């Protein structure tokens, strides 16, 4: 099957005379995590406040993600809002459809937003089940005569909000391949997060933004934005959402600012690590000032041309001292970053131009030593089952790999 990324890249070339990119960032301020100006600076560029009083639970892989999601859905008393990029067949896909349908039959207001491309393979019976039970199921940007103009501009966000009080987000889709523990072949390694507290309001805001575009319907009131919102923990958190079609590059700028603030370590896990020149320069400057940067990418990937586009950049990074590891047990799909054991992020954003310049994306940022150090431990555990890429091994890669890198060059900024 031809991958979405390759199709989207080719259609982007047809649709535009030039490649869409985020606005160049000429200079970055010298920030330090914890200094008084750090929070207001990130709030300004993310376009979202940093709010305290939240509980954050990291969910690793399908074995933890789906039971928590199903428990959340089944607990709903008033409303469920659910946006999913990728929905296909499988036991857990049926379980979620049935759980949503049951809540609809119980009189709960359920709004389901499926990306028209990412969820192209959802069985029709699941959609029919939900709709017959009273759920509102809507396609985001249906594939139509506008395919060449909008095909590659997808809603890549994953959002579940229950009663306006419990939220989920991350990188996982819904299908058989996301089931399991992420350590066996054909069962993907991913990371999601469950939150309670004031931050849930901003997950809901991201959902209603996309829902309004897709339907023209305005969701609001106590059922979606309940009051009062109790504090549920001690974590400060922020929701950053990018919508390049609407002119927002919040994710790109926030990640650059976070990189510039690092003083000890940056641990990156991402399946699509295809940096543009500005992001690559930021990484190189950070490692050259003595910060440890370690990057975990897949050893195997569903889009080989993307892997080769990524590996083409490894040489300069490795020479500068960036550590690069390839995760071997299964396909790595998690999208996380943790800086200095204090700041971290989990979400849908890949480190490539497709996420930064085309797709609607969403990440949760958190400012908490306990949660950040938990994410550091997850990174360390993943590295234990990964292989380190050395400059010598990269330099000695075969002719086939080099050929694929050359083929990827014309569409690298669109991958």
Short mmCIF file of C-alpha atoms in Angstrom, two decimals:
data_model
loop_
_atom_site.label_atom_id
_atom_site.label_comp_id
_atom_site.label_asym_id
_atom_site.label_seq_id
_atom_site.Cartn_x
_atom_site.Cartn_y
_atom_site.Cartn_z
CA UNK A 1 0.00 0.00 0.00
CA UNK A 2 1.34 3.45 -0.90
CA UNK A 3 1.90 5.43 2.30
CA UNK A 4 -0.08 8.54 3.16
CA UNK A 5 3.14 10.51 3.60
CA UNK A 6 4.36 9.79 0.09
CA UNK A 7 0.93 10.42 -1.45
CA UNK A 8 0.55 13.64 0.53
CA UNK A 9 3.99 14.81 -0.52
CA UNK A 10 3.30 14.17 -4.19
CA UNK A 11 -0.09 15.87 -4.03
CA UNK A 12 1.51 18.83 -2.30
CA UNK A 13 3.86 19.21 -5.26
CA UNK A 14 0.86 19.17 -7.60
CA UNK A 15 -1.14 21.60 -5.46
CA UNK A 16 1.49 24.27 -4.94
CA UNK A 17 4.36 25.81 -6.83
CA UNK A 18 6.48 25.79 -3.66
CA UNK A 19 6.75 23.80 -0.49
CA UNK A 20 4.82 25.13 2.49
CA UNK A 21 7.08 25.70 5.47
CA UNK A 22 6.78 27.31 8.85
CA UNK A 23 7.88 30.92 9.17
CA UNK A 24 11.69 31.13 9.54
CA UNK A 25 12.91 31.79 13.08
CA UNK A 26 15.97 34.03 12.77
CA UNK A 27 16.93 34.28 16.45
CA UNK A 28 15.87 32.70 19.74
CA UNK A 29 16.08 34.22 23.23
CA UNK A 30 18.37 32.76 25.86
CA UNK A 31 15.90 31.06 28.20
CA UNK A 32 16.48 28.88 31.23
CA UNK A 33 13.89 26.46 32.58
CA UNK A 34 12.52 27.87 35.83
CA UNK A 35 13.48 31.50 35.32
CA UNK A 36 10.59 33.97 35.80
CA UNK A 37 10.29 34.78 32.09
CA UNK A 38 10.13 31.15 30.93
CA UNK A 39 6.39 30.59 31.51
CA UNK A 40 5.16 33.86 29.95
CA UNK A 41 7.43 33.39 26.92
CA UNK A 42 6.08 29.92 26.17
CA UNK A 43 2.52 31.07 26.87
CA UNK A 44 2.93 33.86 24.35
CA UNK A 45 4.14 31.66 21.50
CA UNK A 46 1.99 28.62 22.24
CA UNK A 47 -1.05 30.87 22.47
CA UNK A 48 -2.16 28.97 25.57
CA UNK A 49 -1.80 29.43 29.32
CA UNK A 50 0.18 27.21 31.66
CA UNK A 51 -2.25 26.09 34.36
CA UNK A 52 -1.62 24.29 37.64
CA UNK A 53 -3.65 21.83 39.65
CA UNK A 54 -3.56 18.89 37.25
CA UNK A 55 -3.11 15.14 37.61
CA UNK A 56 -1.11 13.52 34.78
CA UNK A 57 -0.89 9.77 34.14
CA UNK A 58 1.44 8.43 31.45
CA UNK A 59 -0.06 5.51 29.52
CA UNK A 60 2.35 3.17 27.76
CA UNK A 61 1.20 1.11 24.78
CA UNK A 62 -2.14 -0.48 24.07
CA UNK A 63 -2.10 -2.65 27.16
CA UNK A 64 -2.47 0.49 29.29
CA UNK A 65 -3.92 3.02 26.84
CA UNK A 66 -7.05 1.17 25.76
CA UNK A 67 -8.26 -0.09 29.18
CA UNK A 68 -7.97 3.48 30.48
CA UNK A 69 -9.75 4.94 27.45
CA UNK A 70 -12.57 2.39 27.70
CA UNK A 71 -12.96 3.04 31.43
CA UNK A 72 -13.20 6.75 30.69
CA UNK A 73 -15.81 6.30 27.98
CA UNK A 74 -17.93 3.96 30.11
CA UNK A 75 -17.86 6.43 33.03
CA UNK A 76 -19.40 9.31 31.01
CA UNK A 77 -22.48 10.93 32.54
CA UNK A 78 -23.08 13.90 30.22
CA UNK A 79 -20.85 14.24 27.16
CA UNK A 80 -18.03 12.60 25.21
CA UNK A 81 -15.97 14.35 22.55
CA UNK A 82 -13.64 12.10 20.58
CA UNK A 83 -11.28 13.01 17.73
CA UNK A 84 -9.18 10.28 16.15
CA UNK A 85 -6.87 10.40 13.17
CA UNK A 86 -6.41 6.66 12.61
CA UNK A 87 -9.22 4.16 13.13
CA UNK A 88 -9.19 0.72 11.51
CA UNK A 89 -10.34 -2.81 12.31
CA UNK A 90 -9.43 -4.92 15.32
CA UNK A 91 -10.78 -6.08 18.68
CA UNK A 92 -10.07 -2.80 20.45
CA UNK A 93 -11.60 -0.83 17.58
CA UNK A 94 -14.84 -2.75 18.04
CA UNK A 95 -14.67 -2.33 21.82
CA UNK A 96 -14.39 1.46 21.54
CA UNK A 97 -17.19 1.71 18.96
CA UNK A 98 -19.45 -0.44 21.14
CA UNK A 99 -18.61 1.55 24.29
CA UNK A 100 -19.41 4.84 22.54
CA UNK A 101 -22.63 3.37 21.14
CA UNK A 102 -23.70 2.14 24.58
CA UNK A 103 -23.22 5.61 26.07
CA UNK A 104 -25.30 7.09 23.23
CA UNK A 105 -28.11 4.67 23.97
CA UNK A 106 -27.91 5.74 27.62
CA UNK A 107 -28.63 9.32 26.58
CA UNK A 108 -25.08 10.69 26.74
CA UNK A 109 -24.15 13.27 24.08
CA UNK A 110 -21.37 11.72 21.98
CA UNK A 111 -19.55 13.60 19.20
CA UNK A 112 -17.02 11.60 17.16
CA UNK A 113 -14.70 13.29 14.65
CA UNK A 114 -12.75 10.97 12.34
CA UNK A 115 -10.14 12.16 9.89
CA UNK A 116 -11.37 11.25 6.42
CA UNK A 117 -8.01 9.94 5.27
CA UNK A 118 -6.50 8.47 8.41
CA UNK A 119 -9.71 6.58 9.24
CA UNK A 120 -10.41 5.53 5.66
CA UNK A 121 -10.24 1.85 6.65
CA UNK A 122 -12.68 1.95 9.56
CA UNK A 123 -15.28 -0.81 8.98
CA UNK A 124 -18.58 0.72 7.93
CA UNK A 125 -20.37 -1.39 10.53
CA UNK A 126 -18.64 0.54 13.35
CA UNK A 127 -19.81 3.88 11.97
CA UNK A 128 -23.31 2.51 11.42
CA UNK A 129 -23.40 1.10 14.96
CA UNK A 130 -22.50 4.44 16.49
CA UNK A 131 -24.89 6.44 14.32
CA UNK A 132 -27.77 4.02 14.85
CA UNK A 133 -27.23 4.42 18.60
CA UNK A 134 -27.51 8.20 18.39
CA UNK A 135 -23.85 9.27 18.18
CA UNK A 136 -22.86 12.18 15.96
CA UNK A 137 -20.11 10.76 13.73
CA UNK A 138 -18.51 13.25 11.34
CA UNK A 139 -15.66 13.10 8.82
CA UNK A 140 -12.99 15.79 8.97
CA UNK A 141 -12.22 17.23 5.52
CA UNK A 142 -13.89 14.51 3.42
CA UNK A 143 -12.01 13.37 0.33
CA UNK A 144 -13.69 15.10 -2.57
CA UNK A 145 -13.04 17.24 -5.60
CA UNK A 146 -10.77 19.34 -3.36
CA UNK A 147 -8.44 16.40 -2.88
CA UNK A 148 -5.42 18.07 -4.49
CA UNK A 149 -5.84 21.21 -2.39
CA UNK A 150 -6.59 19.66 1.01
CA UNK A 151 -5.61 15.99 0.87
CA UNK A 152 -2.43 16.51 2.88
CA UNK A 153 -3.96 18.89 5.47
CA UNK A 154 -5.27 16.42 8.00
CA UNK A 155 -6.48 16.47 11.59
CA UNK A 156 -3.69 14.47 13.19
CA UNK A 157 -4.88 15.25 16.75
CA UNK A 158 -5.99 12.54 19.15
CA UNK A 159 -8.44 13.87 21.74
CA UNK A 160 -10.89 12.23 24.13
CA UNK A 161 -12.72 14.34 26.70
CA UNK A 162 -15.27 12.84 29.10
CA UNK A 163 -17.78 15.17 30.79
CA UNK A 164 -15.35 18.06 30.32
CA UNK A 165 -13.35 16.77 33.29
CA UNK A 166 -11.16 13.87 32.12
CA UNK A 167 -8.98 14.04 29.02
CA UNK A 168 -6.73 11.83 26.92
CA UNK A 169 -4.26 12.67 24.18
CA UNK A 170 -1.09 11.30 22.60
CA UNK A 171 -0.02 9.52 19.46
CA UNK A 172 -1.95 6.25 19.42
CA UNK A 173 -4.48 5.30 16.79
CA UNK A 174 -7.16 2.63 17.09
CA UNK A 175 -6.44 -0.70 15.46
CA UNK A 176 -5.01 -4.13 16.10
CA UNK A 177 -1.43 -2.92 15.65
CA UNK A 178 -1.62 -0.63 18.69
CA UNK A 179 -2.54 -3.52 21.00
CA UNK A 180 0.01 -5.15 23.28
CA UNK A 181 3.10 -3.96 25.15
CA UNK A 182 5.12 -2.39 22.34
CA UNK A 183 7.87 -4.97 22.69
CA UNK A 184 6.71 -7.50 20.10
CA UNK A 185 6.64 -7.35 16.31
CA UNK A 186 3.51 -5.89 14.70
CA UNK A 187 2.39 -4.28 17.99
CA UNK A 188 3.44 -0.66 18.01
CA UNK A 189 5.20 1.17 20.82
CA UNK A 190 3.28 4.35 21.74
CA UNK A 191 2.71 6.80 24.59
CA UNK A 192 -0.51 8.57 25.55
CA UNK A 193 -1.49 10.58 28.61
CA UNK A 194 -4.58 10.86 30.82
CA UNK A 195 -5.23 14.17 32.57
CA UNK A 196 -7.65 15.62 35.10
CA UNK A 197 -7.91 19.21 36.27
CA UNK A 198 -8.11 22.66 34.67
CA UNK A 199 -6.01 21.61 31.65
CA UNK A 200 -8.87 19.46 30.31
CA UNK A 201 -10.68 22.64 29.23
CA UNK A 202 -7.94 23.28 26.67
CA UNK A 203 -8.17 19.77 25.20
CA UNK A 204 -11.88 20.42 24.81
CA UNK A 205 -11.14 23.76 23.14
CA UNK A 206 -9.01 21.99 20.54
CA UNK A 207 -11.80 19.52 19.83
CA UNK A 208 -14.51 22.16 19.42
CA UNK A 209 -12.24 24.10 17.04
CA UNK A 210 -12.09 21.12 14.66
CA UNK A 211 -15.74 20.23 15.23
CA UNK A 212 -16.82 23.74 14.24
CA UNK A 213 -14.87 23.50 10.98
CA UNK A 214 -16.27 20.07 10.17
CA UNK A 215 -19.92 20.68 11.10
CA UNK A 216 -20.58 24.39 11.60
CA UNK A 217 -21.94 23.43 15.05
CA UNK A 218 -20.88 25.31 18.19
CA UNK A 219 -20.47 23.11 21.25
CA UNK A 220 -20.51 24.85 24.60
CA UNK A 221 -22.15 25.31 27.95
CA UNK A 222 -21.93 23.39 31.20
CA UNK A 223 -22.03 19.98 29.51
CA UNK A 224 -18.75 20.66 27.70
CA UNK A 225 -17.07 23.29 29.89
CA UNK A 226 -18.31 22.50 33.42
CA UNK A 227 -17.80 24.74 36.41
CA UNK A 228 -16.30 24.65 38.89
CA UNK A 229 -13.18 22.76 37.82
CA UNK A 230 -11.48 21.26 40.84
CA UNK A 231 -7.73 20.99 41.16
CA UNK A 232 -6.77 17.31 40.88
CA UNK A 233 -3.00 17.37 41.36
CA UNK A 234 0.14 19.49 41.46
CA UNK A 235 1.25 19.41 37.82
CA UNK A 236 1.48 22.60 35.73
CA UNK A 237 0.47 21.82 32.15
CA UNK A 238 -0.18 23.48 28.81
CA UNK A 239 -1.96 22.40 25.63
CA UNK A 240 -0.38 23.66 22.42
CA UNK A 241 -2.28 23.19 19.21
CA UNK A 242 -1.02 23.98 15.76
CA UNK A 243 -3.24 24.54 12.77
CA UNK A 244 -0.99 25.62 9.90
CA UNK A 245 -3.98 26.01 7.58
CA UNK A 246 -5.11 28.74 9.98
CA UNK A 247 -1.66 30.29 10.22
CA UNK A 248 -0.59 28.79 13.55
CA UNK A 249 2.94 27.40 13.99
CA UNK A 250 2.71 27.26 17.79
CA UNK A 251 4.16 23.77 18.06
CA UNK A 252 7.27 24.55 16.04
CA UNK A 253 8.07 27.71 17.97
CA UNK A 254 7.40 26.13 21.37
CA UNK A 255 9.72 23.21 20.64
CA UNK A 256 12.47 25.58 19.47
CA UNK A 257 12.11 27.63 22.66
CA UNK A 258 12.23 24.49 24.79
CA UNK A 259 15.41 23.35 23.03
CA UNK A 260 17.03 26.72 23.60
CA UNK A 261 16.24 26.47 27.33
CA UNK A 262 17.97 23.10 27.86
CA UNK A 263 21.06 23.09 30.09
CA UNK A 264 21.53 19.39 30.95
CA UNK A 265 19.69 16.96 28.71
CA UNK A 266 17.19 16.57 25.87
CA UNK A 267 15.66 13.13 25.32
CA UNK A 268 13.61 12.82 22.13
CA UNK A 269 11.44 9.93 21.02
CA UNK A 270 9.85 10.34 17.60
CA UNK A 271 9.06 8.07 14.64
CA UNK A 272 9.47 10.74 11.95
CA UNK A 273 12.68 12.66 12.66
CA UNK A 274 13.15 14.75 9.51
CA UNK A 275 14.36 18.12 10.76
CA UNK A 276 14.33 21.28 8.69
CA UNK A 277 17.41 23.49 8.64
CA UNK A 278 16.31 25.73 11.51
CA UNK A 279 15.39 22.86 13.83
CA UNK A 280 18.60 21.02 12.96
CA UNK A 281 20.65 24.13 13.73
CA UNK A 282 18.89 24.47 17.09
CA UNK A 283 19.78 20.86 17.94
CA UNK A 284 23.41 21.38 16.93
CA UNK A 285 23.75 24.59 18.94
CA UNK A 286 22.25 22.89 21.98
CA UNK A 287 24.59 19.89 21.91
CA UNK A 288 27.62 22.14 21.27
CA UNK A 289 27.02 24.00 24.50
CA UNK A 290 27.40 20.75 26.43
CA UNK A 291 23.82 19.52 26.63
CA UNK A 292 23.31 15.79 26.19
CA UNK A 293 20.89 15.14 23.32
CA UNK A 294 19.68 11.59 22.77
CA UNK A 295 17.22 10.67 20.03
CA UNK A 296 15.22 7.46 19.78
CA UNK A 297 13.81 6.57 16.35
CA UNK A 298 12.41 3.37 14.82
CA UNK A 299 14.67 0.65 13.44
CA UNK A 300 11.72 -0.41 11.31
CA UNK A 301 9.05 1.94 10.01
CA UNK A 302 5.88 1.80 7.96
CA UNK A 303 7.27 4.34 5.47
CA UNK A 304 10.82 3.37 4.44
CA UNK A 305 11.42 6.48 2.35
CA UNK A 306 10.74 8.59 5.46
CA UNK A 307 13.28 6.54 7.41
CA UNK A 308 15.91 7.13 4.76
CA UNK A 309 15.14 10.86 4.62
CA UNK A 310 15.72 10.91 8.36
CA UNK A 311 18.92 8.84 8.25
CA UNK A 312 20.39 11.13 5.59
CA UNK A 313 20.73 13.79 8.32
CA UNK A 314 22.38 11.53 10.88
CA UNK A 315 25.99 12.22 9.88
CA UNK A 316 26.14 15.87 10.93
CA UNK A 317 24.23 15.16 14.13
CA UNK A 318 26.43 12.19 15.09
CA UNK A 319 29.63 14.14 14.45
CA UNK A 320 28.39 16.91 16.73
CA UNK A 321 27.78 14.44 19.56
CA UNK A 322 24.05 13.69 19.31
CA UNK A 323 23.28 10.15 20.48
CA UNK A 324 20.94 8.29 18.12
CA UNK A 325 19.28 4.97 18.95
CA UNK A 326 17.03 2.77 16.84
CA UNK A 327 14.23 0.92 18.61
CA UNK A 328 14.27 -2.72 17.49
CA UNK A 329 11.45 -4.78 19.10
CA UNK A 330 8.53 -3.18 17.21
CA UNK A 331 7.56 -0.10 15.28
CA UNK A 332 8.12 2.96 17.46
CA UNK A 333 5.30 5.50 17.18
CA UNK A 334 5.60 7.51 20.43
CA UNK A 335 6.16 11.27 20.18
CA UNK A 336 7.72 12.55 23.40
CA UNK A 337 10.45 14.88 24.60
CA UNK A 338 11.83 15.57 28.08
CA UNK A 339 14.27 18.36 28.95
CA UNK A 340 16.47 18.64 32.06
CA UNK A 341 14.24 16.22 33.97
CA UNK A 342 11.69 19.02 34.49
CA UNK A 343 9.82 19.77 31.25
CA UNK A 344 8.22 17.25 28.93
CA UNK A 345 5.71 16.76 26.17
CA UNK A 346 3.49 13.97 24.84
CA UNK A 347 1.32 14.36 21.76
CA UNK A 348 0.66 13.85 18.09
CA UNK A 349 3.42 15.98 16.57
CA UNK A 350 6.10 14.36 14.45
CA UNK A 351 9.38 16.20 13.98
CA UNK A 352 8.88 16.78 10.28
CA UNK A 353 7.44 19.37 7.94
CA UNK A 354 4.18 17.46 7.44
CA UNK A 355 3.34 18.03 11.11
CA UNK A 356 4.74 21.53 11.37
CA UNK A 357 3.43 23.01 8.12
CA UNK A 358 0.35 21.01 7.13
CA UNK A 359 -1.44 18.95 9.79
CA UNK A 360 -3.52 20.05 12.75
CA UNK A 361 -1.53 18.78 15.75
CA UNK A 362 -1.81 18.82 19.53
CA UNK A 363 0.69 18.24 22.33
CA UNK A 364 0.43 18.36 26.10
CA UNK A 365 3.38 20.09 27.76
CA UNK A 366 4.00 19.55 31.45
CA UNK A 367 6.27 21.23 33.96
CA UNK A 368 6.79 18.75 36.78
CA UNK A 369 9.88 16.94 37.98
CA UNK A 370 8.04 13.75 38.93
CA UNK A 371 6.28 13.29 35.57
CA UNK A 372 9.38 14.34 33.62
CA UNK A 373 11.59 11.88 35.45
CA UNK A 374 9.05 9.13 34.82
CA UNK A 375 9.31 9.92 31.12
CA UNK A 376 13.12 9.82 31.42
CA UNK A 377 12.87 6.31 32.88
CA UNK A 378 10.64 5.24 29.99
CA UNK A 379 13.27 6.58 27.58
CA UNK A 380 16.04 4.68 29.37
CA UNK A 381 14.03 1.45 29.30
CA UNK A 382 13.42 1.86 25.56
CA UNK A 383 17.11 2.51 24.90
CA UNK A 384 17.94 -0.78 26.62
CA UNK A 385 16.21 -2.66 23.80
CA UNK A 386 17.55 -0.41 21.03
CA UNK A 387 20.78 -0.28 19.04
CA UNK A 388 23.01 2.77 19.00
CA UNK A 389 23.86 4.29 15.64
CA UNK A 390 27.53 5.19 15.30
CA UNK A 391 29.02 7.59 12.79
CA UNK A 392 31.17 4.78 11.38
CA UNK A 393 28.16 2.54 10.82
CA UNK A 394 26.19 5.39 9.27
CA UNK A 395 29.07 6.30 6.95
CA UNK A 396 29.30 2.68 5.81
CA UNK A 397 25.61 2.33 4.92
CA UNK A 398 24.89 0.53 1.69
CA UNK A 399 24.22 1.77 -1.82
CA UNK A 400 20.52 0.97 -1.55
CA UNK A 401 20.13 3.21 1.50
CA UNK A 402 22.00 6.04 -0.20
CA UNK A 403 19.82 5.71 -3.29
CA UNK A 404 16.65 5.98 -1.23
CA UNK A 405 18.05 9.05 0.50
CA UNK A 406 18.58 10.67 -2.91
CA UNK A 407 15.05 9.75 -4.01
CA UNK A 408 13.67 11.33 -0.85
CA UNK A 409 15.46 14.65 -1.37
CA UNK A 410 12.84 16.30 -3.65
CA UNK A 411 10.02 15.63 -1.17
CA UNK A 412 11.93 15.68 2.13
CA UNK A 413 10.37 18.98 3.25
CA UNK A 414 6.92 17.52 2.59
CA UNK A 415 7.36 14.27 4.49
#
